[in-house]
Tab-separated table of C-alpha atoms in Angstrom:
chain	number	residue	atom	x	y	z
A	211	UNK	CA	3.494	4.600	-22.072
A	212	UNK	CA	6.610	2.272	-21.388
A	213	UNK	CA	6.436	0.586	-18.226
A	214	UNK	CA	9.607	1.512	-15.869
A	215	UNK	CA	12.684	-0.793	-15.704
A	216	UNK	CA	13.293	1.041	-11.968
A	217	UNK	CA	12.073	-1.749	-9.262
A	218	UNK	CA	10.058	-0.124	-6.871
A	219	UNK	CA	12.061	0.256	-3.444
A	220	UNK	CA	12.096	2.184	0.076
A	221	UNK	CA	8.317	3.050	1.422
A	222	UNK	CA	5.050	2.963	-0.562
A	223	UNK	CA	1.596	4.190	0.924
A	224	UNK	CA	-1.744	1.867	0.713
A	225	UNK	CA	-3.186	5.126	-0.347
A	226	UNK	CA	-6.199	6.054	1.944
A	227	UNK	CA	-9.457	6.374	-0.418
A	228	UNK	CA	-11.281	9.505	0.549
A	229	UNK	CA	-15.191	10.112	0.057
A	230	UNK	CA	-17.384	12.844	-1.160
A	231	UNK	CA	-20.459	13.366	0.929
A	232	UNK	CA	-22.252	11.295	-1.737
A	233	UNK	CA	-20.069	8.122	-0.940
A	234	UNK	CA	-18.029	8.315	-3.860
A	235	UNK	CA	-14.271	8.482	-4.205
A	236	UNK	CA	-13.338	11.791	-4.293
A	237	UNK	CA	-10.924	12.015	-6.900
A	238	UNK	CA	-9.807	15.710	-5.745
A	239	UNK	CA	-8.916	14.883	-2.583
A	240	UNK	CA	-6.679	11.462	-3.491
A	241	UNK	CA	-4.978	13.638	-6.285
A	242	UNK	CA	-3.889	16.035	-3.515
A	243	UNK	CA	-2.778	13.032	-0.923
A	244	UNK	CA	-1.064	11.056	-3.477
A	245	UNK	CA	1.071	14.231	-4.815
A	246	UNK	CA	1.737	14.913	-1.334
A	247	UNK	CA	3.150	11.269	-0.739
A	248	UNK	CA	5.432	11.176	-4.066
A	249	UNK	CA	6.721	14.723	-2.643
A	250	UNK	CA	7.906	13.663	0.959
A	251	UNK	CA	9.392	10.331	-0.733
A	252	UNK	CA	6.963	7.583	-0.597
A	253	UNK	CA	5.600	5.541	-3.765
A	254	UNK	CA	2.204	4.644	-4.132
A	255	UNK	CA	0.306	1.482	-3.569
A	256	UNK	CA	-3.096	2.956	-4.855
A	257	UNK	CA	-5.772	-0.157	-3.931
A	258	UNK	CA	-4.528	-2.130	-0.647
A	259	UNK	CA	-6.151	-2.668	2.663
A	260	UNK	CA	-5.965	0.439	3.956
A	261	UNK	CA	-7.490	1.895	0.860
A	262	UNK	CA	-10.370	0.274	1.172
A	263	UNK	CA	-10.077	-1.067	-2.056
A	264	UNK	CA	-12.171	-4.443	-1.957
A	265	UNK	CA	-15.268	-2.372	-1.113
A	266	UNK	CA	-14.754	-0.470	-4.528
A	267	UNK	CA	-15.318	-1.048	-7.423
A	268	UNK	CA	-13.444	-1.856	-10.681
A	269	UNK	CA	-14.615	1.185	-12.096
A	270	UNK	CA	-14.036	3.180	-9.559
A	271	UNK	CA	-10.115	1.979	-9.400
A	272	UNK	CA	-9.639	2.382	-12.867
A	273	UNK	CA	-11.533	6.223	-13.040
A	274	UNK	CA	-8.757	6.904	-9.496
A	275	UNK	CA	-6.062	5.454	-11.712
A	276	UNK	CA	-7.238	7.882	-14.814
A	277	UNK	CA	-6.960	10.668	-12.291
A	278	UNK	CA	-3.486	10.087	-10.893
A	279	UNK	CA	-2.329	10.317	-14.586
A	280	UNK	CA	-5.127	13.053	-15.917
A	281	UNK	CA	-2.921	15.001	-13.027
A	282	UNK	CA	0.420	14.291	-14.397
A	283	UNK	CA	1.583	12.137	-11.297
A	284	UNK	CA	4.584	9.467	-12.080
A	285	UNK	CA	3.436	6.081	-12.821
A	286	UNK	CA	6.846	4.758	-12.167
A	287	UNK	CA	6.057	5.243	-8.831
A	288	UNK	CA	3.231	3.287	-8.045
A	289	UNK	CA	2.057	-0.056	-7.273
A	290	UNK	CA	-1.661	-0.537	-7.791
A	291	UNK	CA	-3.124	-3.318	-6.212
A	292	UNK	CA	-5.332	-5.649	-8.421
A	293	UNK	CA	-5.685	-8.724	-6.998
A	294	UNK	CA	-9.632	-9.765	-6.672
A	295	UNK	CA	-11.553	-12.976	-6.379
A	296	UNK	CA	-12.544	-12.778	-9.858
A	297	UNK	CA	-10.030	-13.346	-12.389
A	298	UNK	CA	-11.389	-11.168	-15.240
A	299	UNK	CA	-11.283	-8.382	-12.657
A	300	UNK	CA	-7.962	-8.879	-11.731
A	301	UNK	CA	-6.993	-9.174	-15.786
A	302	UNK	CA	-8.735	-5.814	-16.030
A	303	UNK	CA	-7.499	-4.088	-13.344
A	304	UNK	CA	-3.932	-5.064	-14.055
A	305	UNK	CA	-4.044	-4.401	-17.998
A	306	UNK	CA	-5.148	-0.688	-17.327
A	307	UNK	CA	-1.897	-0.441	-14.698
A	308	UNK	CA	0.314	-1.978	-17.576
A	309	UNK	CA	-1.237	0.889	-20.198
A	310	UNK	CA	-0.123	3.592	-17.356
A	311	UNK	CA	3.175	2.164	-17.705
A	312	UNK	CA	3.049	1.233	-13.399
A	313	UNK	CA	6.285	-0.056	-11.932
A	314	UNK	CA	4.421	-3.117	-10.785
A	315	UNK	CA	0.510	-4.514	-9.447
A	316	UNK	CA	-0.009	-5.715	-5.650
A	317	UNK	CA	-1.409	-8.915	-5.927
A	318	UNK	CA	-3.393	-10.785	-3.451
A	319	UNK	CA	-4.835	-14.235	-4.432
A	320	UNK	CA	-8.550	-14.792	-4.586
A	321	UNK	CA	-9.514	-15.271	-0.909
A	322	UNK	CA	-13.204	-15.451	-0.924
A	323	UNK	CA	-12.950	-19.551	-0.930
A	324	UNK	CA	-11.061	-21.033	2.175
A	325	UNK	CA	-9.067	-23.505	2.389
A	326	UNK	CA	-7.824	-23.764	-0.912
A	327	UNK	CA	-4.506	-25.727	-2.361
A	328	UNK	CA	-1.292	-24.091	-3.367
A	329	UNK	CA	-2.302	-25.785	-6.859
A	330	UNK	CA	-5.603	-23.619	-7.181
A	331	UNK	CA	-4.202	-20.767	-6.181
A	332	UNK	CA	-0.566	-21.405	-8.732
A	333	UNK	CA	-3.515	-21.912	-11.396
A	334	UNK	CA	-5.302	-18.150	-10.337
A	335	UNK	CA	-1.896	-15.976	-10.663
A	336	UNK	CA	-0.954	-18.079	-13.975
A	337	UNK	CA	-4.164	-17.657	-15.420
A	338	UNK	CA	-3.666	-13.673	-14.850
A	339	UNK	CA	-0.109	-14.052	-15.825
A	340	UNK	CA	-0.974	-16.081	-18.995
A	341	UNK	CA	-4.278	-13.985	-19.792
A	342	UNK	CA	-2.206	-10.315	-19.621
A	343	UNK	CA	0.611	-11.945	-21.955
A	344	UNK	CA	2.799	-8.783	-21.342
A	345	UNK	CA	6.256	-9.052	-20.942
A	346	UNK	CA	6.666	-5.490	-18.839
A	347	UNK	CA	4.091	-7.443	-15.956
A	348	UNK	CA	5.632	-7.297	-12.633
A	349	UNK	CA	3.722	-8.753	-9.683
A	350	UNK	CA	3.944	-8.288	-6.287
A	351	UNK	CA	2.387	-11.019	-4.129
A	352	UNK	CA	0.258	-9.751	-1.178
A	353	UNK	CA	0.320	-11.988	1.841
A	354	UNK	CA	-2.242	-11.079	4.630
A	355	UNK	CA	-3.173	-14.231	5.900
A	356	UNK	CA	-5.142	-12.756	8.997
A	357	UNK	CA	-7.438	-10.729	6.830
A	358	UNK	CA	-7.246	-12.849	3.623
A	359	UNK	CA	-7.513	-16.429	5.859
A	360	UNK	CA	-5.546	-17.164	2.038
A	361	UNK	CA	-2.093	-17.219	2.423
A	362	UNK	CA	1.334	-17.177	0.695
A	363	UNK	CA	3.456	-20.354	1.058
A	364	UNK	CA	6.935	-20.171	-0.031
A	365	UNK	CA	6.814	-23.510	-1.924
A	366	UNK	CA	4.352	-21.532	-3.863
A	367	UNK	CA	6.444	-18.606	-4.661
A	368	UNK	CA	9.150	-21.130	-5.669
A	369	UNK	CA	7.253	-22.741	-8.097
A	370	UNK	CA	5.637	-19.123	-9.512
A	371	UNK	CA	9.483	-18.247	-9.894
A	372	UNK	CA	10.661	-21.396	-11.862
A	373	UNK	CA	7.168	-20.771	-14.117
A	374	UNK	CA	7.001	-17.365	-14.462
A	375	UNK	CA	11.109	-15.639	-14.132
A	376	UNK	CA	10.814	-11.735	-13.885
A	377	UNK	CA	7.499	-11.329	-13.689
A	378	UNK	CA	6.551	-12.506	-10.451
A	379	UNK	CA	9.282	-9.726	-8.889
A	380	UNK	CA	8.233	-9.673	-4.964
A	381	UNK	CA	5.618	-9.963	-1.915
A	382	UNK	CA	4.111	-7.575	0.667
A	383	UNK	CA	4.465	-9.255	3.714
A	384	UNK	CA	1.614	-8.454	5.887
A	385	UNK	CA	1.713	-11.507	8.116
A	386	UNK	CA	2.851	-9.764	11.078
A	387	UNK	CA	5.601	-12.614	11.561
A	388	UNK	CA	8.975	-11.309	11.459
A	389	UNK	CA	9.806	-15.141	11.110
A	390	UNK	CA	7.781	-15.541	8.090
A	391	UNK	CA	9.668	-12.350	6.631
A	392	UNK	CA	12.838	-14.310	7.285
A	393	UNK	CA	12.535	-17.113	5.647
A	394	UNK	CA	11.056	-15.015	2.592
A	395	UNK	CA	14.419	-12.653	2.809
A	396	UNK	CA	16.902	-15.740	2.781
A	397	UNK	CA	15.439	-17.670	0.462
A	398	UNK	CA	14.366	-15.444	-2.096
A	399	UNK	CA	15.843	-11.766	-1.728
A	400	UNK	CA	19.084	-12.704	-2.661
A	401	UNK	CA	17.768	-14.079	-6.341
A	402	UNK	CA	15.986	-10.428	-6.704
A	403	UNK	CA	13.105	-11.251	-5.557
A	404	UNK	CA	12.081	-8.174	-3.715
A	405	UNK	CA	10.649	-8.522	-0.367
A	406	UNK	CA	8.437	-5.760	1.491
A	407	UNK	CA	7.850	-5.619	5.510
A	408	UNK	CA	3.681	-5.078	5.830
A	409	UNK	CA	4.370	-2.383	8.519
A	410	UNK	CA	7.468	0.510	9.596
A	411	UNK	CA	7.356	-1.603	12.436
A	412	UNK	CA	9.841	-4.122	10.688
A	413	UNK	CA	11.506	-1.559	8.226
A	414	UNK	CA	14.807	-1.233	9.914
A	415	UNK	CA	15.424	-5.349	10.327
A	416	UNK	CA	14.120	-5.755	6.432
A	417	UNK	CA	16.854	-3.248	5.020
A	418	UNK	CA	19.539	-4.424	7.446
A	419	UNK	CA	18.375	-8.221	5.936
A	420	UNK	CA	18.555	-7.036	2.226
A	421	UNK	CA	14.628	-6.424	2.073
A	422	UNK	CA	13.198	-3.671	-0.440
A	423	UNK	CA	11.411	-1.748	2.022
A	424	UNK	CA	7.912	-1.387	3.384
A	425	UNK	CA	4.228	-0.869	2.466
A	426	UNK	CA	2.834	0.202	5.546
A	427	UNK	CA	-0.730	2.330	6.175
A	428	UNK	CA	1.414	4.838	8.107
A	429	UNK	CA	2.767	5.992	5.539
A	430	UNK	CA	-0.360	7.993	4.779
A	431	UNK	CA	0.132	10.300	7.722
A	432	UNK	CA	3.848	9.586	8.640
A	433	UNK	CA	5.458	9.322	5.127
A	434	UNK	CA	8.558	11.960	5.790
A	435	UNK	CA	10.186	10.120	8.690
A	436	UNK	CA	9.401	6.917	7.597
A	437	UNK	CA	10.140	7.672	4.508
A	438	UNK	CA	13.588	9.467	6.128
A	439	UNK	CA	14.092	5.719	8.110
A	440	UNK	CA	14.219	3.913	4.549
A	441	UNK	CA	17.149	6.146	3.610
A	442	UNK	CA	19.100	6.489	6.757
A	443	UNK	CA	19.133	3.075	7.849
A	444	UNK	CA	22.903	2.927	8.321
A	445	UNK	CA	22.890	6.161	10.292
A	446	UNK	CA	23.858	6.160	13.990
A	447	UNK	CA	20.463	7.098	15.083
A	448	UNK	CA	18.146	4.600	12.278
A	449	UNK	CA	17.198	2.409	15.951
A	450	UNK	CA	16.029	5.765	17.541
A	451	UNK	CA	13.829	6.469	14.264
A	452	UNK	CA	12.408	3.197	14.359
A	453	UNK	CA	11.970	3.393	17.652
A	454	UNK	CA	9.991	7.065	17.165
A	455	UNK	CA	7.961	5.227	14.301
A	456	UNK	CA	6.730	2.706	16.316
A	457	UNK	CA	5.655	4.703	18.801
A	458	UNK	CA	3.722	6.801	16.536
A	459	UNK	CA	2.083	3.663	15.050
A	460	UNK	CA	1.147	2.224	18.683
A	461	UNK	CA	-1.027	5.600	18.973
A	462	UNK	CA	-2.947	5.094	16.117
A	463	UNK	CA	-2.963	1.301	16.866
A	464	UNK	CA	-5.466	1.632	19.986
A	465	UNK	CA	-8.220	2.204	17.126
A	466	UNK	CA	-9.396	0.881	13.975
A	467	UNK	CA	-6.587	1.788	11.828
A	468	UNK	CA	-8.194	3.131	8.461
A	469	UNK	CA	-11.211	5.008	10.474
A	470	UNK	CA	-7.924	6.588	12.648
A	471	UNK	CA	-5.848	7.789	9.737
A	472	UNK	CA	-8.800	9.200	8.421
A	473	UNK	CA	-9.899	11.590	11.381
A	474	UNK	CA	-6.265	12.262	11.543
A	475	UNK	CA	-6.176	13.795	8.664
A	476	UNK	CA	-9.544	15.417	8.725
A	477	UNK	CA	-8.588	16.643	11.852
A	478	UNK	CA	-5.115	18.548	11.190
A	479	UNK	CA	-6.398	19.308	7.898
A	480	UNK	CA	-9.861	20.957	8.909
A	481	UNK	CA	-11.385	18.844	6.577
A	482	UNK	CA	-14.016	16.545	8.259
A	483	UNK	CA	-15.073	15.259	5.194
A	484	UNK	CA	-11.799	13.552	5.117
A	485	UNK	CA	-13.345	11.071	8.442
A	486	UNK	CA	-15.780	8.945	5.937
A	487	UNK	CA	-14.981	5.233	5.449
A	488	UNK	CA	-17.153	3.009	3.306
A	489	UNK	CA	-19.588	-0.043	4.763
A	490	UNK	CA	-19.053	-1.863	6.478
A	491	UNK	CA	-16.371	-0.184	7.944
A	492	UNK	CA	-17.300	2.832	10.784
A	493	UNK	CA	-15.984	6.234	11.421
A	494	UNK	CA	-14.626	6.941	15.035
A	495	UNK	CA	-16.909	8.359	16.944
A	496	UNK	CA	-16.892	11.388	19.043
A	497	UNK	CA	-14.803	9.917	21.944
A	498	UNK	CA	-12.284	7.874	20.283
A	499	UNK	CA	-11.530	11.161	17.898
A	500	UNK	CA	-10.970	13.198	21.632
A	501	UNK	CA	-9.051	10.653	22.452
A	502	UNK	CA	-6.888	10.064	19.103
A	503	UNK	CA	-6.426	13.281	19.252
A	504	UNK	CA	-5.423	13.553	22.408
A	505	UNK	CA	-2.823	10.356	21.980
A	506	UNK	CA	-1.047	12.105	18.777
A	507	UNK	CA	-1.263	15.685	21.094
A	508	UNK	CA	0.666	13.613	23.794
A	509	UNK	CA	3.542	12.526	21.416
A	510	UNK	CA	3.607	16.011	19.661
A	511	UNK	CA	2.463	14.033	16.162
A	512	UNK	CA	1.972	16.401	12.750
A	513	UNK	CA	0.920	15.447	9.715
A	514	UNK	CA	3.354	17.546	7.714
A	515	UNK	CA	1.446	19.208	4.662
A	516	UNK	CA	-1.989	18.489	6.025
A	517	UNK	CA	-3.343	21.808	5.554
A	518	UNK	CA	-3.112	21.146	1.823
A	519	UNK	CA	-5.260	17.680	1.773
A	520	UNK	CA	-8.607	19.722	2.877
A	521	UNK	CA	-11.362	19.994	0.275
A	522	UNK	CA	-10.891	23.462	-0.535
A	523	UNK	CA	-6.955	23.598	-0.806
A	524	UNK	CA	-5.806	24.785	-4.386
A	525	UNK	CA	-4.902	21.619	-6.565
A	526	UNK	CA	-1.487	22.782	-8.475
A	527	UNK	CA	-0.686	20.439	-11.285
A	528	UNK	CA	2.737	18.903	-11.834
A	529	UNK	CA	2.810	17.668	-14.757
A	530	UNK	CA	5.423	14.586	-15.131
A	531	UNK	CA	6.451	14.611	-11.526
């Protein structure tokens, strides 16, 4: 497959990683979430944060990946991420996007070691970049210092874009600094670098700046209006959207995030099996789901097209959507 020329823009879903009851990825129910996504307009960023994806394993990506295709979904909409501490893992992860023919790989540096230069960590992506020696490579940095405790400077992404033109094409901002995602937009936006707000929360200020968009965890249960926000920014009412949005996201906020989404969805899908996170993470427990549920209740929150993500939903193939 030919990798797209399309850049990747508007709002792409860290794609929530459901379990069977075994512990394993259940490849049935991500085929179903991730056609859902593509289908209320949000592009997929299969292996970030919110997907769980550093407690699974490189075989496990690659056999989701294999799925996502086996079920004829568009790889010119998605943005796997394949950053890991180990550099042959990130080689593999990222060659086996490139054979999908992915619009791009989320990148996030090697963050098990603290405290490390911007030298080391220019050597890590070059040694990927250099290693995968394919032209049609487009990386997206992934800055999350507060999870990471490895950041993102921007003398680094300077000197990646004088080494490595076109290839190194943007960065997921998760810092949660609207300053940060500033100085990224001025300096670098305007030379096509493309530059993604970490959460909704800043979508409206990143397209009004020039940004690309978002990758937000929302967008696994709110994709249509956020998705609706990235297209309408110029409307009348965009600031009462993002203002909705937010306020959606502050309900889910008052818990751990990924365990939230999750009994969301099991919830207003009637699929509990939907609730399971991996160690060491830990599903809400009876009170906080009362009380998410309540929360969403209060602000009259729907999932649109839950019903279909439960386990025993028909899976209708589309092939080449």
């Amino acid at each position: 497959m030919n990798a797209s020329t399309a850049r990747l823009r508007g709002v792409l879903a860290p794609v929530l990683t459901p379990f069977s009851a075994d512990g394993t990825p259940s490849a049935a129910r991500y085929v179903r979430h991730c056609r859902l996504l593509l289908n209320q307009g949000v592009s997929l960023a299969a292996f970030g944060t919110n997907s769980e994806a550093n407690s699974l394993s490189v075989r496990e990506k690659r056999m989701l990946l294999d799925a996502l295709v086996e079920a004829g979904l568009p790889t010119a909409r998605m943005m796997p991420g394949t950053g890991a501490c180990a550099i042959p893992d990130t080689v593999e992860l990222t060659r086996h996007a490139l054979a999908y023919g992915c619009a791009g790989v989320l990148m996030l540096p090697p963050f098990y070691y603290k405290g490390v230069s911007d030298e080391g960590l220019f050597r890590s992506f070059a040694s990927v970049i250099d290693t995968v020696a394919d032209p049609r490579l487009r990386i997206y940095l992934y800055h999350i210092p507060q999870v990471a405790q490895v950041g993102i400077s921007a003398a680094l992404i300077e000197r990646l874009l004088r080494a490595y033109p076109g290839i190194v094409a943007g960065i997921k901002d998760s810092s949660g600094d609207w300053q940060n995602t500033e100085v990224l937009l001025d300096a670098f936006q305007p030379d096509g670098f493309d530059v993604f707000a970490g959460s909704e929360t800043f979508l409206l200020r990143t397209l009004q700046r020039g940004g690309a968009g978002c990758i937000t965890a929302t967008a696994n249960v709110n994709a249509k209006a956020i998705a609706q926000l990235a297209r309408e920014w110029h409307a009348d009412d965009a600031p009462a959207q993002q203002r909705a949005l937010d306020t959606t996201r502050a309900a889910l906020q008052r818990f751990p995030m990924i365990a939230a989404m999750k009994a969301a969805i099991a919830w207003q899908s009637g699929d509990d099996g939907w609730a399971a996170v991996r160690p060491p993470l830990v599903e809400l427990d009876a009170a906080q789901r009362r009380d998410l549920e309540s929360a969403l209740t209060n602000i009259g929150f729907r999932i649109d097209g839950a019903a279909t993500l439960a386990e025993h939903a028909e899976e209708v193939v589309h092939p080449g959507r």
